[in-house]
Coordinates of C-alpha atoms in Angstrom, one line a residue:
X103 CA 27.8 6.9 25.4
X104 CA 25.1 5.0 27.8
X105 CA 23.6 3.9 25.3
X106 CA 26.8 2.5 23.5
X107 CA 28.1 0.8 27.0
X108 CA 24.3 -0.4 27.8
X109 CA 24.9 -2.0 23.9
X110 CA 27.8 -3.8 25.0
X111 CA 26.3 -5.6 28.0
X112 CA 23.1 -6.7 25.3
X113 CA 26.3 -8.3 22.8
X114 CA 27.2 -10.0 26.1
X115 CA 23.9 -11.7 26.7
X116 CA 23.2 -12.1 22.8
X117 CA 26.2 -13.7 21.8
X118 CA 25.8 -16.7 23.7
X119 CA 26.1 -20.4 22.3
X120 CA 22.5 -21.1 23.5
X121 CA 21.1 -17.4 21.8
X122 CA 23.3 -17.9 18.7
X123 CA 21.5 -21.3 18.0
X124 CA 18.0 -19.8 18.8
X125 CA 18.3 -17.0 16.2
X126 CA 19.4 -19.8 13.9
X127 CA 16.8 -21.7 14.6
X128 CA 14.3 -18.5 14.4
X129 CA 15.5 -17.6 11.4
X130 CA 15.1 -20.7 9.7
X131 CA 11.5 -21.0 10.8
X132 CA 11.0 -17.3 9.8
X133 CA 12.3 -18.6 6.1
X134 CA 9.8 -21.2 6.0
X135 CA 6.9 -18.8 7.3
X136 CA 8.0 -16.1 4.6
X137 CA 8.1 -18.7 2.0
X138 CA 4.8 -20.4 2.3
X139 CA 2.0 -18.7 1.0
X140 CA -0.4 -18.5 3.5
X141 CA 1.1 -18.5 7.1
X142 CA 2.8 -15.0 7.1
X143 CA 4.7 -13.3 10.3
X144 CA 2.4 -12.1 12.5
X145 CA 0.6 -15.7 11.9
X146 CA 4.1 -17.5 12.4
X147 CA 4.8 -15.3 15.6
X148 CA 1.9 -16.2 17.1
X149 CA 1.8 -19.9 16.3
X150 CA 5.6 -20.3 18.0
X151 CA 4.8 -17.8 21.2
X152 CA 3.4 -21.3 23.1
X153 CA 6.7 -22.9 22.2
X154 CA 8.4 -20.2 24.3
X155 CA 6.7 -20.8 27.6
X156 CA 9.4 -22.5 28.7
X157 CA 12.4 -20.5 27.9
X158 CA 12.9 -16.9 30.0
X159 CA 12.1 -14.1 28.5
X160 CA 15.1 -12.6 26.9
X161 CA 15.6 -16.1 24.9
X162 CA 12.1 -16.2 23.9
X163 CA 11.9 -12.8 22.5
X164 CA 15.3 -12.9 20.4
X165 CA 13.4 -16.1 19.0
X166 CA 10.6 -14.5 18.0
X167 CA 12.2 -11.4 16.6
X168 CA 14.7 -14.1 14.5
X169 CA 11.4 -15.7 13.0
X170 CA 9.9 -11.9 12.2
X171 CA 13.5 -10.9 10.1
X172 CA 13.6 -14.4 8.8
X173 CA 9.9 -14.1 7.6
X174 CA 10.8 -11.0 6.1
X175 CA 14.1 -12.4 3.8
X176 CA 11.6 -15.1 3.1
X177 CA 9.2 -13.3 1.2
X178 CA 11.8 -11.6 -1.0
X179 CA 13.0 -15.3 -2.1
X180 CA 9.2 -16.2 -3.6
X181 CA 8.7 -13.2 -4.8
X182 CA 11.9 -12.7 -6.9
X183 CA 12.1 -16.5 -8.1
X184 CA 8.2 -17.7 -8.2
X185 CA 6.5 -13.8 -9.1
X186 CA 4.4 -14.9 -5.3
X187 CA 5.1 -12.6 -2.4
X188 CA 5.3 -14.7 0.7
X189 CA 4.6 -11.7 2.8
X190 CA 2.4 -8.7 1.9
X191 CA 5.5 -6.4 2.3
X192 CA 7.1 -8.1 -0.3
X193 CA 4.5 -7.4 -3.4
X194 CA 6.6 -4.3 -4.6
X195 CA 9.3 -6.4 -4.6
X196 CA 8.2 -8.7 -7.7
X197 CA 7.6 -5.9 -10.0
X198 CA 11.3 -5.6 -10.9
X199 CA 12.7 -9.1 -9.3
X200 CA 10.8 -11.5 -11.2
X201 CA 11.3 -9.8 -14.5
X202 CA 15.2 -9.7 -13.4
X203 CA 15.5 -13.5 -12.5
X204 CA 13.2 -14.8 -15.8
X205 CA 16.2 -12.5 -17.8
X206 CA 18.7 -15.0 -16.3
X207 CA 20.1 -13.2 -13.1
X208 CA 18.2 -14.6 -10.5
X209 CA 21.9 -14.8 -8.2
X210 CA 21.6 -10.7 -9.4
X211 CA 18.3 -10.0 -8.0
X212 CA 18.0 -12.2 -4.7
X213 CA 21.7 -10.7 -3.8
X214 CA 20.1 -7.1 -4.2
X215 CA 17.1 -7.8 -2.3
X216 CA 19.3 -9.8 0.6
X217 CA 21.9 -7.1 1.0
X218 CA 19.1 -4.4 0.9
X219 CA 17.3 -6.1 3.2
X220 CA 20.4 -6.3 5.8
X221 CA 21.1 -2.9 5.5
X222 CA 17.7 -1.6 6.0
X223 CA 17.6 -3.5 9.1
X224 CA 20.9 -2.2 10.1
X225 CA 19.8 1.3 9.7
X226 CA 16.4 0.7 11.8
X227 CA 18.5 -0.9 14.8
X228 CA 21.2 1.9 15.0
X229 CA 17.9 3.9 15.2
X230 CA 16.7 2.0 18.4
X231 CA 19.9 1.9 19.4
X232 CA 20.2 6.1 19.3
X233 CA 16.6 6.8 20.4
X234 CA 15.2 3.8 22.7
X235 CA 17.1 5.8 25.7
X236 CA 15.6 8.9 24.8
X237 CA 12.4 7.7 24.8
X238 CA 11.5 5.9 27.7
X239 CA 13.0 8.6 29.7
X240 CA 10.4 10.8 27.8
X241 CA 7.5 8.5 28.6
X242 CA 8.2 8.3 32.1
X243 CA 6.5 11.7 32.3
X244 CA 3.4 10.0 31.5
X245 CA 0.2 9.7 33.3
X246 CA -3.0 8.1 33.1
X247 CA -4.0 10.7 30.4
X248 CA -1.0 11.2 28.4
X249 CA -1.1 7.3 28.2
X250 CA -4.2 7.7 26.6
X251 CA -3.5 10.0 24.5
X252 CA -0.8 7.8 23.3
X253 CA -3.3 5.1 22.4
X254 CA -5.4 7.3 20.7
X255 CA -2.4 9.0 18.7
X256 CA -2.2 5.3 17.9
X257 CA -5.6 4.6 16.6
X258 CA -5.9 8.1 14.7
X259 CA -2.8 7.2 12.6
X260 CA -4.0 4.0 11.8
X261 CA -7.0 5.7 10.3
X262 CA -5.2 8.7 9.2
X263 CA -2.0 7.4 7.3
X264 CA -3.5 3.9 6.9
X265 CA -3.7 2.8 3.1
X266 CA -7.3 1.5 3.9
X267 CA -10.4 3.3 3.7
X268 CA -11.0 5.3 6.9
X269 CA -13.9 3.7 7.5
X270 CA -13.4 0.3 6.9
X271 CA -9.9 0.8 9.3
X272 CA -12.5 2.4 12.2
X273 CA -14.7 -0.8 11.7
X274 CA -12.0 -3.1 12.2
X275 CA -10.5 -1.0 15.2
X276 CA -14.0 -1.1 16.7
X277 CA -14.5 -4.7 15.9
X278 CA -10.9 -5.1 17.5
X279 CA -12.1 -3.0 20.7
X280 CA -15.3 -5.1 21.3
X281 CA -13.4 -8.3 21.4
X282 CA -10.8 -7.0 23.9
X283 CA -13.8 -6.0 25.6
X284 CA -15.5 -9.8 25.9
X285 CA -15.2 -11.4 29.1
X286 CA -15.1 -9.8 32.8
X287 CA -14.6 -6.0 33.2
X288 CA -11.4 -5.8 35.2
X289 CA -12.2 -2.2 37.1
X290 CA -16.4 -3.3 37.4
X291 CA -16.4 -7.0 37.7
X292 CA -19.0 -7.0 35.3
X293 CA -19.4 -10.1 32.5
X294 CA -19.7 -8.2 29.5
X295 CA -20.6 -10.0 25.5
X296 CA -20.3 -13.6 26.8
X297 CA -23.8 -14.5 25.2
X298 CA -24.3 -17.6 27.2
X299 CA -20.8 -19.0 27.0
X300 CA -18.7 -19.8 30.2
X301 CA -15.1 -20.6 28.0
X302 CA -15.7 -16.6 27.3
X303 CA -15.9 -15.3 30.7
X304 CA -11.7 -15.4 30.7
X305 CA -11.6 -13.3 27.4
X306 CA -10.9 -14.2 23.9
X307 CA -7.3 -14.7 23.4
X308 CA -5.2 -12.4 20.8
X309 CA -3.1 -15.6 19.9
X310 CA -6.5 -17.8 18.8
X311 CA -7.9 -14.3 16.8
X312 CA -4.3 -14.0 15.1
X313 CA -3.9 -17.6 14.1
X314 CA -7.2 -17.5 12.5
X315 CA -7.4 -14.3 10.7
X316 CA -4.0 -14.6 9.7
X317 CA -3.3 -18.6 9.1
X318 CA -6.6 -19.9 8.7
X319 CA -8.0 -16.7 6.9
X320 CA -5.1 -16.5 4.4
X321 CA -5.1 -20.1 3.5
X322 CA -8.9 -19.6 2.5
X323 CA -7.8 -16.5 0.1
X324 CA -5.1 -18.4 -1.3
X325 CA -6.8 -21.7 -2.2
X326 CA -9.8 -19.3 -4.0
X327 CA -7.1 -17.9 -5.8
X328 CA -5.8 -20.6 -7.2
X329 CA -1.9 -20.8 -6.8
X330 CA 0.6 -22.3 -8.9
X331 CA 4.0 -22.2 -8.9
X332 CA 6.6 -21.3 -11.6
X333 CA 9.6 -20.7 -10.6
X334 CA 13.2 -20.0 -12.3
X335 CA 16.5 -20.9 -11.6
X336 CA 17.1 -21.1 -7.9
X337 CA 21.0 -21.8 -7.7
X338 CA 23.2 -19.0 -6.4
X339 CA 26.4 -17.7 -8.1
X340 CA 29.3 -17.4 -6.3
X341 CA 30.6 -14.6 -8.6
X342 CA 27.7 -13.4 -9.8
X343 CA 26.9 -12.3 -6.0
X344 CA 29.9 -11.1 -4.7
X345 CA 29.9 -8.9 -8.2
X346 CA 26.5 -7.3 -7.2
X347 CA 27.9 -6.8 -4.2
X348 CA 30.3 -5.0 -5.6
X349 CA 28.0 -2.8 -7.0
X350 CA 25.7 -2.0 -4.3
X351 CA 27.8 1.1 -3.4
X352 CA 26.3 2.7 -6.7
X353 CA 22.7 2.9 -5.2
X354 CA 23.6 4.6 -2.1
X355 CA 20.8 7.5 -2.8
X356 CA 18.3 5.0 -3.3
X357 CA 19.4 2.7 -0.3
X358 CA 19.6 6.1 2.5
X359 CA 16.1 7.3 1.0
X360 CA 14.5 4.0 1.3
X361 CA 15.8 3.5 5.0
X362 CA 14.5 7.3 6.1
X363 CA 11.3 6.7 4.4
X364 CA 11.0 2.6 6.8
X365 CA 12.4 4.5 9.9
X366 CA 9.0 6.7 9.1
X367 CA 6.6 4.1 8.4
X368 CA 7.9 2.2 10.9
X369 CA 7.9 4.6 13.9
X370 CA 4.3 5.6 13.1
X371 CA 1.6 2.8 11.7
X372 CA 2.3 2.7 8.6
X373 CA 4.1 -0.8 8.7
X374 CA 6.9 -2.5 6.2
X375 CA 4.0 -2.7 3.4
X376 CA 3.3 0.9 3.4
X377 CA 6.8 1.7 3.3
X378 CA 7.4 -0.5 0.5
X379 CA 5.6 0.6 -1.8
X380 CA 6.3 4.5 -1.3
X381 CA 10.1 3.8 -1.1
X382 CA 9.4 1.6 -4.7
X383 CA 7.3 4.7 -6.1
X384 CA 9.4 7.3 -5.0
X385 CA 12.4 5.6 -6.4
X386 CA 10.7 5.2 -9.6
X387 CA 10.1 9.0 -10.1
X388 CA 13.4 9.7 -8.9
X389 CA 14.8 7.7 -11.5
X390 CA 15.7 9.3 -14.9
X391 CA 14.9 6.2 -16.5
X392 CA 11.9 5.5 -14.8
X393 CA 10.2 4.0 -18.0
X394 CA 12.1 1.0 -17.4
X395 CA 11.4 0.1 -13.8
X396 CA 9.2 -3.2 -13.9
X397 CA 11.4 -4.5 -16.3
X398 CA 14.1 -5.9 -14.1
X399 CA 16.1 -2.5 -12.5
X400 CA 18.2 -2.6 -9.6
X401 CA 16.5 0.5 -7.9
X402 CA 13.1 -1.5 -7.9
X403 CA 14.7 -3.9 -6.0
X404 CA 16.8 -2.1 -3.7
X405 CA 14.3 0.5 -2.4
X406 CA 11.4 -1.8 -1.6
X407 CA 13.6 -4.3 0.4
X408 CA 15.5 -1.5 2.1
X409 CA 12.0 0.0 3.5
X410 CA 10.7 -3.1 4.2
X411 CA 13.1 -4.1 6.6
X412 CA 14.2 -0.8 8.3
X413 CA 10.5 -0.6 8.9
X414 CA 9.7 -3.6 10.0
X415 CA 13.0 -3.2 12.8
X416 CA 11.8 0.7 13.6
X417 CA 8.4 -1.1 14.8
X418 CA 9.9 -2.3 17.8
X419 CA 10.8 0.8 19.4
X420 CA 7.3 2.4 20.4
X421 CA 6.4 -0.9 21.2
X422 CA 8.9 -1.3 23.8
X423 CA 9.0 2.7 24.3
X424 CA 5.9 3.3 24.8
X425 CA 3.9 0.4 25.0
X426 CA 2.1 0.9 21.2
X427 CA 2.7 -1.5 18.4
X428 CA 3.1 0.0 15.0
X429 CA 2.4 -2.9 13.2
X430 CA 0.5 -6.3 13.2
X431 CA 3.8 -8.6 14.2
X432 CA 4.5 -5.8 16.7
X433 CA 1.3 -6.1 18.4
X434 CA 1.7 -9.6 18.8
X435 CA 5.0 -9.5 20.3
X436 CA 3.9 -7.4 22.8
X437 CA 1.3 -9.2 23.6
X438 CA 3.9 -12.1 24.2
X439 CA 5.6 -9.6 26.6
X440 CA 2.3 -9.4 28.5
X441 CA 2.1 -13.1 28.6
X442 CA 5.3 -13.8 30.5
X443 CA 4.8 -10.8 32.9
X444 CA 6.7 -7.9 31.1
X445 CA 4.9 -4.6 30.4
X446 CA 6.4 -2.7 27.5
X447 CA 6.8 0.7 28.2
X448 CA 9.5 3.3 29.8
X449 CA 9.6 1.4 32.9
X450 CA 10.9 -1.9 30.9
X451 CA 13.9 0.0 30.2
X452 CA 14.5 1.0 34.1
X453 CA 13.2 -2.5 35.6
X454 CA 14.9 -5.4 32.6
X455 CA 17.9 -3.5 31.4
X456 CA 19.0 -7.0 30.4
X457 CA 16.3 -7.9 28.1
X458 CA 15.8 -4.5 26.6
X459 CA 19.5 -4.5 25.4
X460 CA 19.9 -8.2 24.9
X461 CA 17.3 -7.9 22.4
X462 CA 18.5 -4.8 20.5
X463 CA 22.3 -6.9 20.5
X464 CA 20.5 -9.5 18.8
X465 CA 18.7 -7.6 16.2
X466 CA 22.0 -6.9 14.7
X467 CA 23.6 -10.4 15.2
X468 CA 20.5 -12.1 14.2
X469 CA 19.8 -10.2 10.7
X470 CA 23.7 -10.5 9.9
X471 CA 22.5 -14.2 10.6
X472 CA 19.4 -14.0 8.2
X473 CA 21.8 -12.4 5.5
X474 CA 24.0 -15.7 5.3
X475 CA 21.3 -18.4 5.5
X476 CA 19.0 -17.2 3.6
X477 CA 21.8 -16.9 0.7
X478 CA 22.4 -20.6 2.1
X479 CA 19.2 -22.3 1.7
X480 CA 17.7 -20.5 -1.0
X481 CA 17.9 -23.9 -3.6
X482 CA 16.4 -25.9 -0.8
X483 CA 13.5 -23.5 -0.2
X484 CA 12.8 -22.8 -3.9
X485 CA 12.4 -26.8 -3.8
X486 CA 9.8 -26.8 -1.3
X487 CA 7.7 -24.3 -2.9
X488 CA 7.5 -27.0 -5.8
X489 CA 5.9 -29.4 -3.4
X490 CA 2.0 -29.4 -4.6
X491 CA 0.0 -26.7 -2.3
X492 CA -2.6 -29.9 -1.6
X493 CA 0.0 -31.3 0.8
X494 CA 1.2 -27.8 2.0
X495 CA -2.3 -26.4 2.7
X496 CA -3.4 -29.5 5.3
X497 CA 0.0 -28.9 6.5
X498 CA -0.5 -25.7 7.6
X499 CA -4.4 -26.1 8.8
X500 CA -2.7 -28.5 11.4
X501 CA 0.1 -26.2 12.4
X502 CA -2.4 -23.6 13.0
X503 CA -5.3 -26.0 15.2
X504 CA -2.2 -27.3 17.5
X505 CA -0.6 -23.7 17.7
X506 CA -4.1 -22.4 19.1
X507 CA -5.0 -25.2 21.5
X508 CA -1.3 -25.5 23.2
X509 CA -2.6 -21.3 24.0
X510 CA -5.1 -23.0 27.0
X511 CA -5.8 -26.5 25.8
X512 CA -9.1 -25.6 25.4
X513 CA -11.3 -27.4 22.9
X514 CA -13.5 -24.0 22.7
X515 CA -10.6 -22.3 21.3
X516 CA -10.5 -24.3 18.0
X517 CA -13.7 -23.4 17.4
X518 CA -13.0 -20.0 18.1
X519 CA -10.2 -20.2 15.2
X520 CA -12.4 -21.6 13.0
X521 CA -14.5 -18.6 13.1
X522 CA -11.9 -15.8 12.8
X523 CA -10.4 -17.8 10.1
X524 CA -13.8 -17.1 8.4
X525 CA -14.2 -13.5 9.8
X526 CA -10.0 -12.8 8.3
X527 CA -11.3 -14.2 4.9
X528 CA -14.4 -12.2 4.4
X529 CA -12.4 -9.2 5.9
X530 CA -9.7 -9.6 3.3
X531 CA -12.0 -10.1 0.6
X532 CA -13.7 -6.8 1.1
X533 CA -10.2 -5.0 2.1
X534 CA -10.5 -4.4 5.7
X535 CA -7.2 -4.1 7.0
X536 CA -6.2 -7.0 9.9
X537 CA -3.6 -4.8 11.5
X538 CA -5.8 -2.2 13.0
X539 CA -8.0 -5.0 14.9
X540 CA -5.0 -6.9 16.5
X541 CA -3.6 -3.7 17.0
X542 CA -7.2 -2.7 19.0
X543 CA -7.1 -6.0 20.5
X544 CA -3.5 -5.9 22.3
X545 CA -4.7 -2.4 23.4
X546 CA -8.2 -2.3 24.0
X547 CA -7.7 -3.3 27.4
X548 CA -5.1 -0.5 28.0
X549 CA -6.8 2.7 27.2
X550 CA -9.9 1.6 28.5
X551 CA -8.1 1.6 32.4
X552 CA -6.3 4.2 31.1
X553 CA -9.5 6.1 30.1
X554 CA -11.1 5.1 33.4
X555 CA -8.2 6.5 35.3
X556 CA -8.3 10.1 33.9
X557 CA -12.1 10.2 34.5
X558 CA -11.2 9.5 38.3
X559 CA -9.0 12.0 38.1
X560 CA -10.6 14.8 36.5
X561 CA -14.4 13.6 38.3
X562 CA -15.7 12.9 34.4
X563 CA -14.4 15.9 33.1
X564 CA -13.1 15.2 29.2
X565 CA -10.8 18.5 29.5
X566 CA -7.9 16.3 31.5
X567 CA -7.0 15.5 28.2
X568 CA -6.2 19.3 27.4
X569 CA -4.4 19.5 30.9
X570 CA -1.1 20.3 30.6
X571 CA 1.7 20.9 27.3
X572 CA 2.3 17.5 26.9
X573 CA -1.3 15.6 27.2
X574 CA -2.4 18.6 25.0
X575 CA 0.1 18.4 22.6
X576 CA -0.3 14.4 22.0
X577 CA -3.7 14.7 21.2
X578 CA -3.9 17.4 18.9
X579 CA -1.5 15.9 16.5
X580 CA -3.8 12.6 17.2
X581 CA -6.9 15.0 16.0
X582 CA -4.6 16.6 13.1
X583 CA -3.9 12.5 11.5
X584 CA -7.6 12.1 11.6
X585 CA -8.4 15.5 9.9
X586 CA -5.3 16.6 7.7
X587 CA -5.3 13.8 5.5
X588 CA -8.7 13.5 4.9
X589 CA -8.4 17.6 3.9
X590 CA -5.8 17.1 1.6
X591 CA -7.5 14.4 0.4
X592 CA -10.5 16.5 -0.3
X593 CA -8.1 19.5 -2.0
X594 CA -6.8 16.8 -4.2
X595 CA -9.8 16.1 -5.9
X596 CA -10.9 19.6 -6.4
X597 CA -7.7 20.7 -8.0
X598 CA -8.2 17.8 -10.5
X599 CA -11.7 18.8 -11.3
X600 CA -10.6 21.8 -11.7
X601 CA -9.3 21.9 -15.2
X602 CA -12.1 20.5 -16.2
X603 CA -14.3 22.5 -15.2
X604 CA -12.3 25.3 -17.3
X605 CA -12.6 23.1 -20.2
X606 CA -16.6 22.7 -20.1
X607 CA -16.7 27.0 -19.9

């Protein structure tokens, strides 16, 4: 019931003229960021966070988080009409959208995928809604070492549940860690891995790394690649959508699995991709007529887009919880936080009841909002993609250059994106996940005072981590996501050698 009345007081501050025509406007540049190959959220996040400097902090996070959903329905529209994800969550989403929309029901599938999509995110914000309470009133029982044992918990399932290769997800968290590290050591004073350089001494920001491993590194992958567009029919059906609508109620199993399986992915690292494409694979072997998926069924629709978007919404609450980002866009939000003076945790819950609950409001006014304009501007959008990449590409190597110098107006700092933007594309080429190093990045700081902290408290002595029930407890499920996948990992392949090993006897 606290919850519900806190609620009401965040639809109070949400539903304001001023807030109404920022999650307009957020959504619309979140269409255009999930559209373009290329810039993708956690890019387009970061590139508008300088925008927000002067606006207070409730009304620059509800903008950002209208981008992030509006990125999201973006992605859904390329893929489904142009066979081109915009956004990496959205891959699973052209194996049965495309095929749908080159059969002549284009209105069919983007209605699916929208509605989906709106419902997902509905059920990952009545989950923040029940459970945000709950848990930073938990975390306030944190100290110095349960906090990092949170941050390890983090790390761990990044390498644990992470679709990446263990090692190449520790490299990038390591590689993530050193550059957190760069500049002057807050507890020592020390300079630490300037080299030489005096524009270092202050740090390397997360907002020039982002913008170049995901703008400038992603525009390098997509011009080797090649893109072309072909597209189908963009205009929408009045009929035609209110009679899939209509029949939406039918895939209720596959729409409540798919949301249980993004609250998941979301609450822990896994991330909107992740969830994606489990939600599409499970639906496809739940199906009895699994043989046809990738041909243009409604399930294959439904369930990625569902996932997608409840995790992608379930993401925010450790991040404002607890202080730990589940996914790339989440970490730089938070980071965002950190910038205009808010520290995400339990005590943000205790110390800006306003902006906590102003920006849960939002969530549900702002995807309801998402729902109807990307419906809206879905001709005009499939137009853009037809103008020639050689004008979109310089287009957005000069969004990205301004978005990293307004960060300190510093010259250095292009430089600095030139060189992630080259680090991001060698990275993707050899699949090394992003994620984990913005995610090391945004926290490296963090559990290294947090770290220093317990070893003042416990005179060097690692066992402060074992302390007490809760410390304890935190860390050994950290230490079983590093170990029990990897074991069943290991089980799996023996019991498929197995048999054929019997067969050579």
């Amino acid at each position: 019931m606290e919850n519900f009345d806190l609620l009401m007081h965040g639809f109070g501050i949400a539903i304001t003229p001023f807030h109404l025509m920022l999650m307009v406007v957020g959504v619309l540049l979140g269409l255009v960021v999930g559209v373009l190959p290329g810039l993708g959220a956690p890019n387009g996040v970061s590139l508008l966070i300088p925008l927000t400097f002067t606006l207070d902090p409730t009304s620059a996070i509800i903008l950002l988080s209208s981008m992030y959903w509006g990125a999201l329905f973006g992605g859904s529209t390329t893929s489904i009409l142009f066979n081109i994800p915009g956004e990496p969550s959205s891959v699973a989403t052209t194996f049965d959208g495309y095929p749908m929309a080159r059969s002549g029901q284009s209105t069919r599938a983007l209605t699916l995928a929208f509605m989906s999509a709106g419902i997902g995110a509905l059920i990952g914000v009545v989950v923040i809604t029940l459970l945000a309470g709950w848990a930073s009133r938990f975390a306030l029982r944190f100290g110095a070492p349960e906090y990092f044992a949170v941050y390890f918990l983090a790390f761990a399932a990044f390498i644990g549940m992470g679709s990446a290769s263990p090692v190449k997800t520790v490299v990038s968290l390591a590689t993530g860690l050193l550059l957190a590290s760069v500049g002057m050591d807050n507890v020592t004073g020390e300079v630490r891995l300037t080299f030489g350089f005096s524009d270092l001494l202050g740090g390397i920001s997360f907002l020039v790394v982002v913008i170049g491993l995901f703008g400038i590194g992603e525009l390098l992958a997509t011009v080797q690649e090649g893109l072309r567009f072909r597209g189908v029919s963009s205009r929408i059906d009045l009929r035609d959508m209110l009679r899939t609508i209509a029949e939406l109620p039918r895939y209720w199993a596959t729409t409540l699995r798919s949301g249980l399986i993004g609250i998941w992915m979301g609450i822990t690292p896994g991330g909107p991709t992740a969830a994606s494409f489990m939600s599409y694979g499970i639906a496809r072997q739940a199906s009895r007529k699994g043989a046809a998926f990738g041909s243009g069924r409604p399930e294959g629709i439904i369930a990625p887009e569902t996932a997608d978007h409840s995790a992608g919404t379930c993401a925010m609450l450790p991040m404002l919880a607890l202080g730990v980002p589940s996914s790339a866009t989440a970490a730089v939000m938070m980071g965002g936080l950190m910038i205009w003076g808010l520290t995400p945790g339990p005590m943000l819950f205790a110390t800006k009841p306003d902006f906590v609950w102003g920006l849960i409001a939002s969530m549900y006014v702002s995807n309801i909002v998402g729902v109807i304009l990307v419906l809206l501007t879905v001709p005009l959008f499939a137009a853009l993609l037809r103008v020639p990449f050689s004008i979109i590409g310089p287009m957005i190597v000069a969004i990205c250059f301004v978005g990293a110098y307004t960060v300190s107006s510093a010259t250095f700092d292009l430089w600095l994106v030139l060189v992630f933007g080259l680090v991001g594309y060698v990275l993707s080429r050899l699949e090394y996940p992003l994620a984990p190093l913005v995610l090391a990045m945004v926290l490296g700081h963090k559990a290294e005072n947090a770290f220093y902290q317990s070893m003042v408290l416990s005179d060097g002595s690692l066992g402060i981590f074992f302390a007490n029930p809760l410390v304890s407890s935190i860390m050994v499920i950290a230490l079983a996501l590093l170990i029990v996948p990897k074991l069943l990992h290991i089980g799996a392949r023996l019991r498929g050698r197995r048999p054929a090993s019997q067969e050579i006897r």
